[in-house]
Short mmCIF file of C-alpha atoms in Angstrom, two decimals:
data_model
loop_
_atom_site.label_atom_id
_atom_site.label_comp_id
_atom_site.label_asym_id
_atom_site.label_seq_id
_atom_site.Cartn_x
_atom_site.Cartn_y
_atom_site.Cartn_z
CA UNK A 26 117.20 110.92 101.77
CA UNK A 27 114.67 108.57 100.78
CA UNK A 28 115.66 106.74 97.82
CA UNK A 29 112.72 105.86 94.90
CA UNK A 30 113.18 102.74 92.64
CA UNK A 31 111.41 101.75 89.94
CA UNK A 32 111.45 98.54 87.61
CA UNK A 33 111.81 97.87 85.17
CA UNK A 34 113.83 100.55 83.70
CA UNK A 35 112.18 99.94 79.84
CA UNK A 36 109.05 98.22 78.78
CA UNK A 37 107.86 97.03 75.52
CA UNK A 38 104.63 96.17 75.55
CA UNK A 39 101.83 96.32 72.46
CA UNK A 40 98.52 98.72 72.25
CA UNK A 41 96.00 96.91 74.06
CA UNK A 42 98.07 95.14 76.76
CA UNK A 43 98.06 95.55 80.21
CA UNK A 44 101.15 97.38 82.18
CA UNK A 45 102.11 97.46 85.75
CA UNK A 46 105.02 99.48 86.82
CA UNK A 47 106.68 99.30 90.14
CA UNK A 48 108.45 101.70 92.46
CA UNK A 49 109.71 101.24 96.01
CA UNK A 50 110.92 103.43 98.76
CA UNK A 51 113.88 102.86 100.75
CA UNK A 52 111.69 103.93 103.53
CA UNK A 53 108.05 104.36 104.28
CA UNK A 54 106.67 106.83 102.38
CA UNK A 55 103.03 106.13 103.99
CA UNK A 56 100.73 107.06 100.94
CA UNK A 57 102.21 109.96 100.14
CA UNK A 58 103.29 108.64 96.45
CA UNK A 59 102.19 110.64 93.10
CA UNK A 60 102.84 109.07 89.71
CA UNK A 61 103.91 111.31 86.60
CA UNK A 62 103.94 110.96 82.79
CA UNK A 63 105.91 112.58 80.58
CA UNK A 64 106.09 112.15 76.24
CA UNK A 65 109.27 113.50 74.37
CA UNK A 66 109.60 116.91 74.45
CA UNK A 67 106.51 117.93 77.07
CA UNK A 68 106.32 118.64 80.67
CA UNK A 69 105.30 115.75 82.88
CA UNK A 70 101.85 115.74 84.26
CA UNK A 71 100.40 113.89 87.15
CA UNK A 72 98.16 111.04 87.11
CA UNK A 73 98.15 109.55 90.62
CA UNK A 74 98.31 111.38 94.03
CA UNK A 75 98.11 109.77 97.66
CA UNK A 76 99.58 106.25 95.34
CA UNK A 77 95.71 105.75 94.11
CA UNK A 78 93.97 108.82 93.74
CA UNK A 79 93.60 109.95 89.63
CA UNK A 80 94.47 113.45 89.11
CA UNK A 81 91.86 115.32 87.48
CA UNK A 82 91.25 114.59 83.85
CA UNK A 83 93.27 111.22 84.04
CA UNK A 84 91.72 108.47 82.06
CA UNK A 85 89.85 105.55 84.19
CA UNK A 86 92.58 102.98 82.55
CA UNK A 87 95.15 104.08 85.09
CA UNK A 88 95.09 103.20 88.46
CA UNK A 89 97.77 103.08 91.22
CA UNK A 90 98.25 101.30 94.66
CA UNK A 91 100.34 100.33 97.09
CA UNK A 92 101.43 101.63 100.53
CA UNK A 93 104.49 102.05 102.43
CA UNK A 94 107.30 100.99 100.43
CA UNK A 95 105.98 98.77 97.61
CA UNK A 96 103.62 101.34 94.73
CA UNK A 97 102.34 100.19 91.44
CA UNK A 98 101.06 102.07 88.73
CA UNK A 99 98.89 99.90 86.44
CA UNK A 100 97.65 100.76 82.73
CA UNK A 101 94.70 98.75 81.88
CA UNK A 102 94.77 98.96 78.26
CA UNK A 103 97.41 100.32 76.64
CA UNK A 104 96.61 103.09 74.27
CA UNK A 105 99.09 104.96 71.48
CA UNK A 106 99.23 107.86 74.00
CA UNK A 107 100.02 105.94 76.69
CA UNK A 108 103.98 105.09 75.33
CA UNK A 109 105.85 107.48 77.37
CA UNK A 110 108.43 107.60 80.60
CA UNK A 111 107.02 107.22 83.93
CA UNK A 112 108.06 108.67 87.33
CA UNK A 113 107.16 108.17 90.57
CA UNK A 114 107.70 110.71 93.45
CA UNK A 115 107.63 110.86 97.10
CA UNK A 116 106.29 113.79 98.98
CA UNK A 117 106.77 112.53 102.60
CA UNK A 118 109.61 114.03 103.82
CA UNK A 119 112.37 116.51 102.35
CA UNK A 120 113.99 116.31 100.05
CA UNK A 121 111.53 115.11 97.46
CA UNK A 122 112.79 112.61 95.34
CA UNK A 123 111.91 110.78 92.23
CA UNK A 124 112.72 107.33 91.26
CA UNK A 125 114.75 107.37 87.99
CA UNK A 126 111.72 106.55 85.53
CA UNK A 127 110.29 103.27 83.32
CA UNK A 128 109.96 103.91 79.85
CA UNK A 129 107.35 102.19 78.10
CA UNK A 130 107.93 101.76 74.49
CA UNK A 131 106.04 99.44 71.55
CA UNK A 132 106.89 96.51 70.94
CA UNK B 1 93.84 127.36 83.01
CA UNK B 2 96.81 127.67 85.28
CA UNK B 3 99.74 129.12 83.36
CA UNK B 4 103.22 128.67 84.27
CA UNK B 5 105.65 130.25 81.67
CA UNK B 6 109.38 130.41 82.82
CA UNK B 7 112.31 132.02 81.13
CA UNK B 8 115.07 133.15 81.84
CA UNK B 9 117.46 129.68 80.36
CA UNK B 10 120.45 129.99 77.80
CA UNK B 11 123.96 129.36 77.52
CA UNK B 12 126.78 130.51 80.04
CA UNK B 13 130.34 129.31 80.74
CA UNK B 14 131.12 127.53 84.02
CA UNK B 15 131.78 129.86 87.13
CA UNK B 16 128.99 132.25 85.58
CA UNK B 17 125.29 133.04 87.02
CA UNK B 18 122.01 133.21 85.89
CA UNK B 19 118.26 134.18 87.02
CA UNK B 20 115.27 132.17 85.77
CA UNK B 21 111.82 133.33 86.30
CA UNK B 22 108.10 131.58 86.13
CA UNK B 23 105.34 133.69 85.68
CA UNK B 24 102.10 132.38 86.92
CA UNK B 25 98.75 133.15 86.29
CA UNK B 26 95.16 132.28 86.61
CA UNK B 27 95.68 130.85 90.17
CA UNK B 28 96.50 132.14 93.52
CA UNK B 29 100.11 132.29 93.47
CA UNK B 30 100.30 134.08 96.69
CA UNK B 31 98.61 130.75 98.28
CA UNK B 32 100.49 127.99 97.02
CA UNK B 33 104.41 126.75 97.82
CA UNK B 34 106.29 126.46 94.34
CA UNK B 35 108.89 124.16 93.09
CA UNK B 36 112.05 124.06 90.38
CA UNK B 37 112.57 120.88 88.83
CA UNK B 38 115.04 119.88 86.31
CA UNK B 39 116.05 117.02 83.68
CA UNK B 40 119.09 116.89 82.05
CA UNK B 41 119.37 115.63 78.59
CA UNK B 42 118.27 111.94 77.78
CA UNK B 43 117.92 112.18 81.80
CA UNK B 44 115.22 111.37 84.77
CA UNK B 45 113.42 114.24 86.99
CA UNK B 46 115.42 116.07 89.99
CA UNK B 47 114.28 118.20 92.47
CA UNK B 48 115.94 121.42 92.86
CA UNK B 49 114.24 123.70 95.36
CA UNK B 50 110.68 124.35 96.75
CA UNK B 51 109.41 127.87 98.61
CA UNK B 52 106.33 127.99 100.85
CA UNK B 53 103.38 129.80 100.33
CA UNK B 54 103.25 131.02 103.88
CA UNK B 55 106.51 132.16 105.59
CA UNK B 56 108.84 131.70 102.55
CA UNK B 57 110.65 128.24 104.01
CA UNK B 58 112.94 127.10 101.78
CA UNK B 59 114.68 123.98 100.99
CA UNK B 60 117.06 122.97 98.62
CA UNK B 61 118.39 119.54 96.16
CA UNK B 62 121.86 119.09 98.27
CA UNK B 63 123.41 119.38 94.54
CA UNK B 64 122.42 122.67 94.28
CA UNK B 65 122.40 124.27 98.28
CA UNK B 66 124.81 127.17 98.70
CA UNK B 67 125.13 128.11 94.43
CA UNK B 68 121.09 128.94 94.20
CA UNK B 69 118.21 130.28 95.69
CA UNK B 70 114.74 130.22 95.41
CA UNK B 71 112.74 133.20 96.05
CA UNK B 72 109.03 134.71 95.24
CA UNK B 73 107.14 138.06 94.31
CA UNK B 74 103.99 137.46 95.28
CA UNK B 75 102.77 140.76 94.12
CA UNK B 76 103.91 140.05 90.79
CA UNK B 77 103.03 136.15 90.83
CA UNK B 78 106.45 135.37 89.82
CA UNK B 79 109.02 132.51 91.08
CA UNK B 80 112.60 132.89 90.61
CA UNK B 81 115.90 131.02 90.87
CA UNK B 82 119.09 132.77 91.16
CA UNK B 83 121.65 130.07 90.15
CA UNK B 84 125.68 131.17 90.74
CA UNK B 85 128.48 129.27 90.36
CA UNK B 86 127.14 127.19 87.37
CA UNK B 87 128.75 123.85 87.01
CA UNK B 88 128.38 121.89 83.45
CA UNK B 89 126.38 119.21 85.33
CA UNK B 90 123.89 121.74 85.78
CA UNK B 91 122.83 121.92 82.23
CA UNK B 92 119.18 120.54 82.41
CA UNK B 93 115.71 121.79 81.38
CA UNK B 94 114.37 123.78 84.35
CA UNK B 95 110.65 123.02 85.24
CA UNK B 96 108.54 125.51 87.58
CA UNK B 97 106.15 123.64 89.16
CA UNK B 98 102.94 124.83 91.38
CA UNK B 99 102.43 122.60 95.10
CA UNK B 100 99.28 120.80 94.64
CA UNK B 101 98.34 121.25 97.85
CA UNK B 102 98.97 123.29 100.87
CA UNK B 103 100.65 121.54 103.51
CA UNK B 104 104.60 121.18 104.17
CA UNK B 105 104.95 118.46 101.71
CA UNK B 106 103.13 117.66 98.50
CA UNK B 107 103.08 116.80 94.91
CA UNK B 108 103.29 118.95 91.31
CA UNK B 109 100.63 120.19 89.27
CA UNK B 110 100.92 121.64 87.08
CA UNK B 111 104.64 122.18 85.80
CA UNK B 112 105.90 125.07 82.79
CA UNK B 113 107.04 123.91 79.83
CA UNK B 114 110.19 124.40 80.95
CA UNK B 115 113.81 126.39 80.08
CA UNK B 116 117.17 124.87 79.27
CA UNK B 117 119.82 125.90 80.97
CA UNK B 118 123.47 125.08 79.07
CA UNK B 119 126.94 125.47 81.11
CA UNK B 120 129.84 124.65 78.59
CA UNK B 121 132.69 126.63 77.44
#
């Protein structure tokens, strides 16, 4: 099983700042890396496929990269919306797996 | 707008079963593999199960392999899982989620809004 990481577990950050959030595989994953959001009380909702491709709909102030084992997810300017837990997810082999989540909260 | 709407959830004692179902709608269900997700409460995302769109592969969470299964009515564009044998550390909110793409593997999009799912006595 391929085993997702992320760091740090909680960040507080203020609107208007920029956030990058990590997450590593315990294997290579090759690109196959999608990043989710989810507020309190919704469903989560994809914003990155293939670790840098923006789902549709998905604001221009997120952006992921990475490759391999090492993935960032990067939020250019923080907005109200944007304080939330984060997961990342690997789709390269069974079974899928998530890492355990960053929340980002206001400082 | 692609519609997932499961249901399905409540409470049951441990040892007991239950069904959940995900209607979809305004996609091709018959063309797309489909997932169950869960969280439990104050929790991160696991993956439960996925089902092809093709020849109805399956594969299952370890957690979970042997107590449920994941099947499909393509004619009604419904998903199901048949969970038996509940344990209390499967109380979680159950997500359906739709594959992305076609392909063996793949990411979600979109997911339900979800059912919980309570084992406790």
């Amino acid at each position: 099983e391929i085993v997702m990481t992320q760091s740090p577990a909680t960040l507080s950050v203020s609107p208007g700042e920029r956030v990058t959030l990590s997450c590593r595989a315990s294997q290579s994953v090759s690109s196959n890396l999608a990043w989710y959001q989810q507020t309190p009380g919704q469903a989560p909702r994809v914003l990155i496929y293939g670790a840098s491709t923006r789902a549709t709909g998905i604001p221009a102030r997120f952006s992921g990269s990475g490759s391999g084992t090492e993935f960032t997810l990067s939020i250019s300017s923080l907005q109200s919306e944007d304080f939330a837990f984060y997961y990342c997810q690997q789709y390269y082999n069974w079974p899928l797996t998530f890492g355990g989540g960053t929340k980002v909260q206001i400082k | 707008e692609v519609q997932l709407l499961e249901s399905g959830g409540g409470l049951v004692q441990p040892g007991e079963s239950l069904r959940l179902s995900c209607a979809a709608s305004e996609f091709s269900f018959s063309g797309y593999a489909m997932t169950w997700v869960r969280q439990s409460p104050g929790k991160g995302l696991e993956w439960v199960s996925s089902i092809s769109n093709g020849d109805y592969t399956t594969h299952y969470a370890d957690s979970v392999k042997g107590r449920f299964t994941i099947s499909r009515d393509n004619s009604k564009n419904i998903l199901y899982l048949q969970m038996n044998t509940l344990r209390a550390e499967d109380t979680a909110i159950y997500y359906c989620a739709k594959g992305a793409r076609s392909g063996s593997y793949y990411w979600f999009d979109p997911w339900g809004q979800g059912t919980l799912v309570t084992v406790s006595s």
